[in-house]
mmCIF file of C-alpha atoms (C1' of nucleotides) in Angstrom:
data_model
loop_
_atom_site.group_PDB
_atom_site.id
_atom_site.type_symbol
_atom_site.label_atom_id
_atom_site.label_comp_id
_atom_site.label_asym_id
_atom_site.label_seq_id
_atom_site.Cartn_x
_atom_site.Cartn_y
_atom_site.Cartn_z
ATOM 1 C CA UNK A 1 -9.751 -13.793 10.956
ATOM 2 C CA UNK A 2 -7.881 -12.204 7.790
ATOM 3 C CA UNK A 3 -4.224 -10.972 7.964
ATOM 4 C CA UNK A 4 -3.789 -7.370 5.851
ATOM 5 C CA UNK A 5 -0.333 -5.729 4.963
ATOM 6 C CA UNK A 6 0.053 -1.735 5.108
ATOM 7 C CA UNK A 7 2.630 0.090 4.707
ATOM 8 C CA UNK A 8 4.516 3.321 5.228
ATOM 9 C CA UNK A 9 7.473 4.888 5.085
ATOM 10 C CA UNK A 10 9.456 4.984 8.210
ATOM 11 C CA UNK A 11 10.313 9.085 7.622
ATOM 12 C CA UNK A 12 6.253 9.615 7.615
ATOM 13 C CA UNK A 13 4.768 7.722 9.922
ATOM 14 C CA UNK A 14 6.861 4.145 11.466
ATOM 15 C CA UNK A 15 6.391 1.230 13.531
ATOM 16 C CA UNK A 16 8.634 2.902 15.963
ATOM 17 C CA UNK A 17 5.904 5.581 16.060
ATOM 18 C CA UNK A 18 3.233 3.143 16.595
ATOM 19 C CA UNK A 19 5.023 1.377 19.615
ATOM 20 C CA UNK A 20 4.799 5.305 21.199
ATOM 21 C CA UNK A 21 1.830 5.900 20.160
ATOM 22 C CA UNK A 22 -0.163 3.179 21.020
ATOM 23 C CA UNK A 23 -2.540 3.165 18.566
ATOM 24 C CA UNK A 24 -3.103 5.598 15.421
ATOM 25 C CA UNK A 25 -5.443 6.521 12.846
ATOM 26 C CA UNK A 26 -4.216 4.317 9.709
ATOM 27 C CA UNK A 27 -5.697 7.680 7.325
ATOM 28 C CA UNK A 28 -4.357 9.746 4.341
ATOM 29 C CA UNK A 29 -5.423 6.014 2.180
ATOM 30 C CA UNK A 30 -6.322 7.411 -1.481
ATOM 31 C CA UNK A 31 -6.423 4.210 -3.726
ATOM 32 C CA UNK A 32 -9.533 2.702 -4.549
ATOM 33 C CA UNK A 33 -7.802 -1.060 -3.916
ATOM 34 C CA UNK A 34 -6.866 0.171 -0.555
ATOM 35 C CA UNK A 35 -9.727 1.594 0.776
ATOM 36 C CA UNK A 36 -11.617 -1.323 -0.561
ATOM 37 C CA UNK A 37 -9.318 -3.253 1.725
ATOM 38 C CA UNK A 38 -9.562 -0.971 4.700
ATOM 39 C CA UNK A 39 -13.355 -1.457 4.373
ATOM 40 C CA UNK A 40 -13.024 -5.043 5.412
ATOM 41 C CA UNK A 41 -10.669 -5.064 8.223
ATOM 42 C CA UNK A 42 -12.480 -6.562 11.232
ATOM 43 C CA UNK A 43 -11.957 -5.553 14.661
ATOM 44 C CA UNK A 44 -8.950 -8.322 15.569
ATOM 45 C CA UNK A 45 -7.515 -8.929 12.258
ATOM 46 C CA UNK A 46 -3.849 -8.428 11.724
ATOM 47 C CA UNK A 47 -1.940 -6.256 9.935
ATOM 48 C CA UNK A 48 1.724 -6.555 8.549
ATOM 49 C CA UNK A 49 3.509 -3.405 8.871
ATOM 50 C CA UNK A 50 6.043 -2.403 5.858
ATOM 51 C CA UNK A 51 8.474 -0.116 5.485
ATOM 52 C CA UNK A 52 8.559 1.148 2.260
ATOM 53 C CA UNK A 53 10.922 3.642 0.536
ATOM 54 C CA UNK A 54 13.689 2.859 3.051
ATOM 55 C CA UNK A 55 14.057 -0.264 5.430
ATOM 56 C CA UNK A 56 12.046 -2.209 2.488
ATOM 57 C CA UNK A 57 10.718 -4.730 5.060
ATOM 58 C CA UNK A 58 8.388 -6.364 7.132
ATOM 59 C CA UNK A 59 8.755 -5.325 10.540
ATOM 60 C CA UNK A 60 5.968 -5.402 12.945
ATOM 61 C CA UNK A 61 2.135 -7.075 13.677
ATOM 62 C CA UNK A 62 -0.268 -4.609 14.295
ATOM 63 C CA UNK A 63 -4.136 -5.580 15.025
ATOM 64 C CA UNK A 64 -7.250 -3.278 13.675
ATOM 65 C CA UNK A 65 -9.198 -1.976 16.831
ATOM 66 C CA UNK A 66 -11.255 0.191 14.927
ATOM 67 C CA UNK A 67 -13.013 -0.341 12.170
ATOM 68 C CA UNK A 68 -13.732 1.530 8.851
ATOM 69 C CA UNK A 69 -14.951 5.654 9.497
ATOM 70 C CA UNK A 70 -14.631 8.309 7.701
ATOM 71 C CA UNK A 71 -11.286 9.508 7.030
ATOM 72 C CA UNK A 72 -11.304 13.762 8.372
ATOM 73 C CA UNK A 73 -8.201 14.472 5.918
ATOM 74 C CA UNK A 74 -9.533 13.821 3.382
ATOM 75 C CA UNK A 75 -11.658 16.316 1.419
ATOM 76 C CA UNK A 76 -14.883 14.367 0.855
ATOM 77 C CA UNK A 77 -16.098 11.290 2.078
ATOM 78 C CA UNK A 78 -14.837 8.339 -0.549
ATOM 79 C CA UNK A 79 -12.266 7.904 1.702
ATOM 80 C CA UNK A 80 -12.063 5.676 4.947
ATOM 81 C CA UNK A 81 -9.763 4.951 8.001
ATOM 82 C CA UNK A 82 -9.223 2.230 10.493
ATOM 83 C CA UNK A 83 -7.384 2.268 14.362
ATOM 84 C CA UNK A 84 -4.652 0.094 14.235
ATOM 85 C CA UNK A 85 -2.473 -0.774 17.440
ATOM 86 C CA UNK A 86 0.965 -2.132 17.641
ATOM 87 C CA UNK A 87 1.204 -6.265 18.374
ATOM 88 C CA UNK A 88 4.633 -7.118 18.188
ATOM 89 C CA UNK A 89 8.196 -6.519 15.935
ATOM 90 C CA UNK A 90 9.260 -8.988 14.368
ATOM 91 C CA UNK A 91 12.479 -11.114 15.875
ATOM 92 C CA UNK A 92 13.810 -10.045 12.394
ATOM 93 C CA UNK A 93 12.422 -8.267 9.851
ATOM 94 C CA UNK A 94 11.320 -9.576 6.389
ATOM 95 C CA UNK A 95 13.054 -8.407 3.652
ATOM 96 C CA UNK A 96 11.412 -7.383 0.241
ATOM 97 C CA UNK A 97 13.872 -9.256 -1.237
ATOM 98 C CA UNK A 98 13.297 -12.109 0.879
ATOM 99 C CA UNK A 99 9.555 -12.255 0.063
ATOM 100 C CA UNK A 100 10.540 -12.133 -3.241
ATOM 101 C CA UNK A 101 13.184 -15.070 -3.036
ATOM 102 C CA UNK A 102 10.437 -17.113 -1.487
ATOM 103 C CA UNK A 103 7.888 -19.218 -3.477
ATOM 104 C CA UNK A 104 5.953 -19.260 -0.075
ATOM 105 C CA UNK A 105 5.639 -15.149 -0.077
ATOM 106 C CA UNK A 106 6.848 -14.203 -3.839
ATOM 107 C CA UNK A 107 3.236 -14.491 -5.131
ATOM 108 C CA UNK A 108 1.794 -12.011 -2.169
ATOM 109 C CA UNK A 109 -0.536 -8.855 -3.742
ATOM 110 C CA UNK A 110 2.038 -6.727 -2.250
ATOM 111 C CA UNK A 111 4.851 -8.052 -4.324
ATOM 112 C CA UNK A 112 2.712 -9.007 -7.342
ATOM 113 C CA UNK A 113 1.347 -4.484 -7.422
ATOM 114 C CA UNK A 114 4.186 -2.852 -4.970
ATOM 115 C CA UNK A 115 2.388 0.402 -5.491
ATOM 116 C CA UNK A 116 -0.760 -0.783 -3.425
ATOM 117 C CA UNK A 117 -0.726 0.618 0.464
ATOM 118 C CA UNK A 118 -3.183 -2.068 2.231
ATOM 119 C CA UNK A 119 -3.426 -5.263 0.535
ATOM 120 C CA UNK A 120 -4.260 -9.109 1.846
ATOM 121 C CA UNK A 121 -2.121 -11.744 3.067
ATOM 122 C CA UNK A 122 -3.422 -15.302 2.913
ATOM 123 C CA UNK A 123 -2.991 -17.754 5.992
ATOM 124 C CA UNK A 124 -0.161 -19.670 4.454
ATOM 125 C CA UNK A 125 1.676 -16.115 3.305
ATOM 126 C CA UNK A 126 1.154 -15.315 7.231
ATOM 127 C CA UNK A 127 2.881 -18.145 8.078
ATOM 128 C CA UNK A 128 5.808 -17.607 6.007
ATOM 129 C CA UNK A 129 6.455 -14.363 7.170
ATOM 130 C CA UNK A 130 6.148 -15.764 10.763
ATOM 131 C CA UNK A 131 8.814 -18.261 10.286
ATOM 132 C CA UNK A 132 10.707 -15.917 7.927
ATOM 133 C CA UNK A 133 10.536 -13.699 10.917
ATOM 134 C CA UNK A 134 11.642 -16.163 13.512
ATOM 135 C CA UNK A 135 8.100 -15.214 14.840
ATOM 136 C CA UNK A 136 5.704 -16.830 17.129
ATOM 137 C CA UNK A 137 1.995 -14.974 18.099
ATOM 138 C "C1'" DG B 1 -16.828 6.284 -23.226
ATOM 139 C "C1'" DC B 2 -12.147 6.252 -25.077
ATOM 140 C "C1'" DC B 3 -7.495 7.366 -24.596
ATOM 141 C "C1'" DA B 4 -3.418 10.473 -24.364
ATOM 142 C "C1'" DA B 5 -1.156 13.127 -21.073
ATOM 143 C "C1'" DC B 6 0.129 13.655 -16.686
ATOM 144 C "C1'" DG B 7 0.930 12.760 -11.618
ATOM 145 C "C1'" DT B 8 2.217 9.646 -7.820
ATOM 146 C "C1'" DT B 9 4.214 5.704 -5.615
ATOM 147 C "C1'" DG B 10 7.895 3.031 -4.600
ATOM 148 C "C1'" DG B 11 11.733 -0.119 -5.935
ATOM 149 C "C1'" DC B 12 16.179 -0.039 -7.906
ATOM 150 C "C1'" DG C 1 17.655 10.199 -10.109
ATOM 151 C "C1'" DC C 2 15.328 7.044 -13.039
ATOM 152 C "C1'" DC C 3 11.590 4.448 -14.483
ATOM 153 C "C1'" DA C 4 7.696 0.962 -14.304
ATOM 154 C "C1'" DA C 5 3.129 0.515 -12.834
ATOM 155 C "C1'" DC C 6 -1.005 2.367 -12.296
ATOM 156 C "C1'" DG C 7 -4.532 5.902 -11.205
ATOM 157 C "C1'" DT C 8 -6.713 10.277 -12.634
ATOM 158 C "C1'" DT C 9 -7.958 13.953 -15.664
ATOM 159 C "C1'" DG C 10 -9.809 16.155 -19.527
ATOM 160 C "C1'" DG C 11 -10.486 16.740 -24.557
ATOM 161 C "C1'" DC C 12 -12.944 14.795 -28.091
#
DNA sequence: GCCAACGTTGGC
DNA sequence: GCCAACGTTGGC
């Protein structure tokens, strides 16, 4: 099972949200890196949810329950979405700063390109952010 | 097919 | 509000 990172900011779309929700569409993706990403999320694999823009951390597990389809908002048909549902917040979120401060998480894709929206998390970064989180699944 | 100009994202 | 990083566009 792979672990994936997306993000958003809180003001468009947050894990607050999610928790309501349920489950959304993870659409509106437009990077090539991204989508490639989106494309191979499983049914069951987990996703890291960032806040980006303000917050600036780590705050939830969601799991993909859908996977890859055509994304409707977009205007042709490059462009791909998953389902994602809320798992669980963090005990306390992950800070980009403390990612950063960490040779455990500093070397993450997200860190290494900031502006990419879905990018992959390796077991051991999952881990880090677990325990960084005071986490357990 | 190259590359300069421009637009967008996102951290600071 | 600024700017770095990076993607896209369009002229040649």
């Amino acid at each position: 099972m792979a672990t994936w990172l997306i993000k958003s900011e809180p003001s468009k779309y947050s894990w607050e949200q999610l928790r309501a929700d349920r489950r959304t569409h993870w659409d509106g993706v437009r990077n090539p890196s991204a989508r490639n990403n989106l494309k191979e999320m499983k049914v069951g694999d987990l996703c890291l949810f960032y806040h980006s823009s303000e917050g600036l951390s780590i705050v939830g597990i969601a799991r993909v329950v859908k996977e890859a389809y055509p994304d409707p908002t977009a205007g042709d048909d490059r462009w791909v979405m998953v389902d994602v549902a809320p798992v669980k917040a963090l005990r306390r979120a992950v800070s980009l700063a403390a990612l950063k401060s960490d040779r455990r998480t500093r070397e993450m894709e997200m860190v290494r390109q900031g502006r990419l929206s879905v990018s992959r998390v390796t077991d051991a970064e999952m881990r880090a952010v677990l325990e960084l989180g005071e986490t357990r699944l």
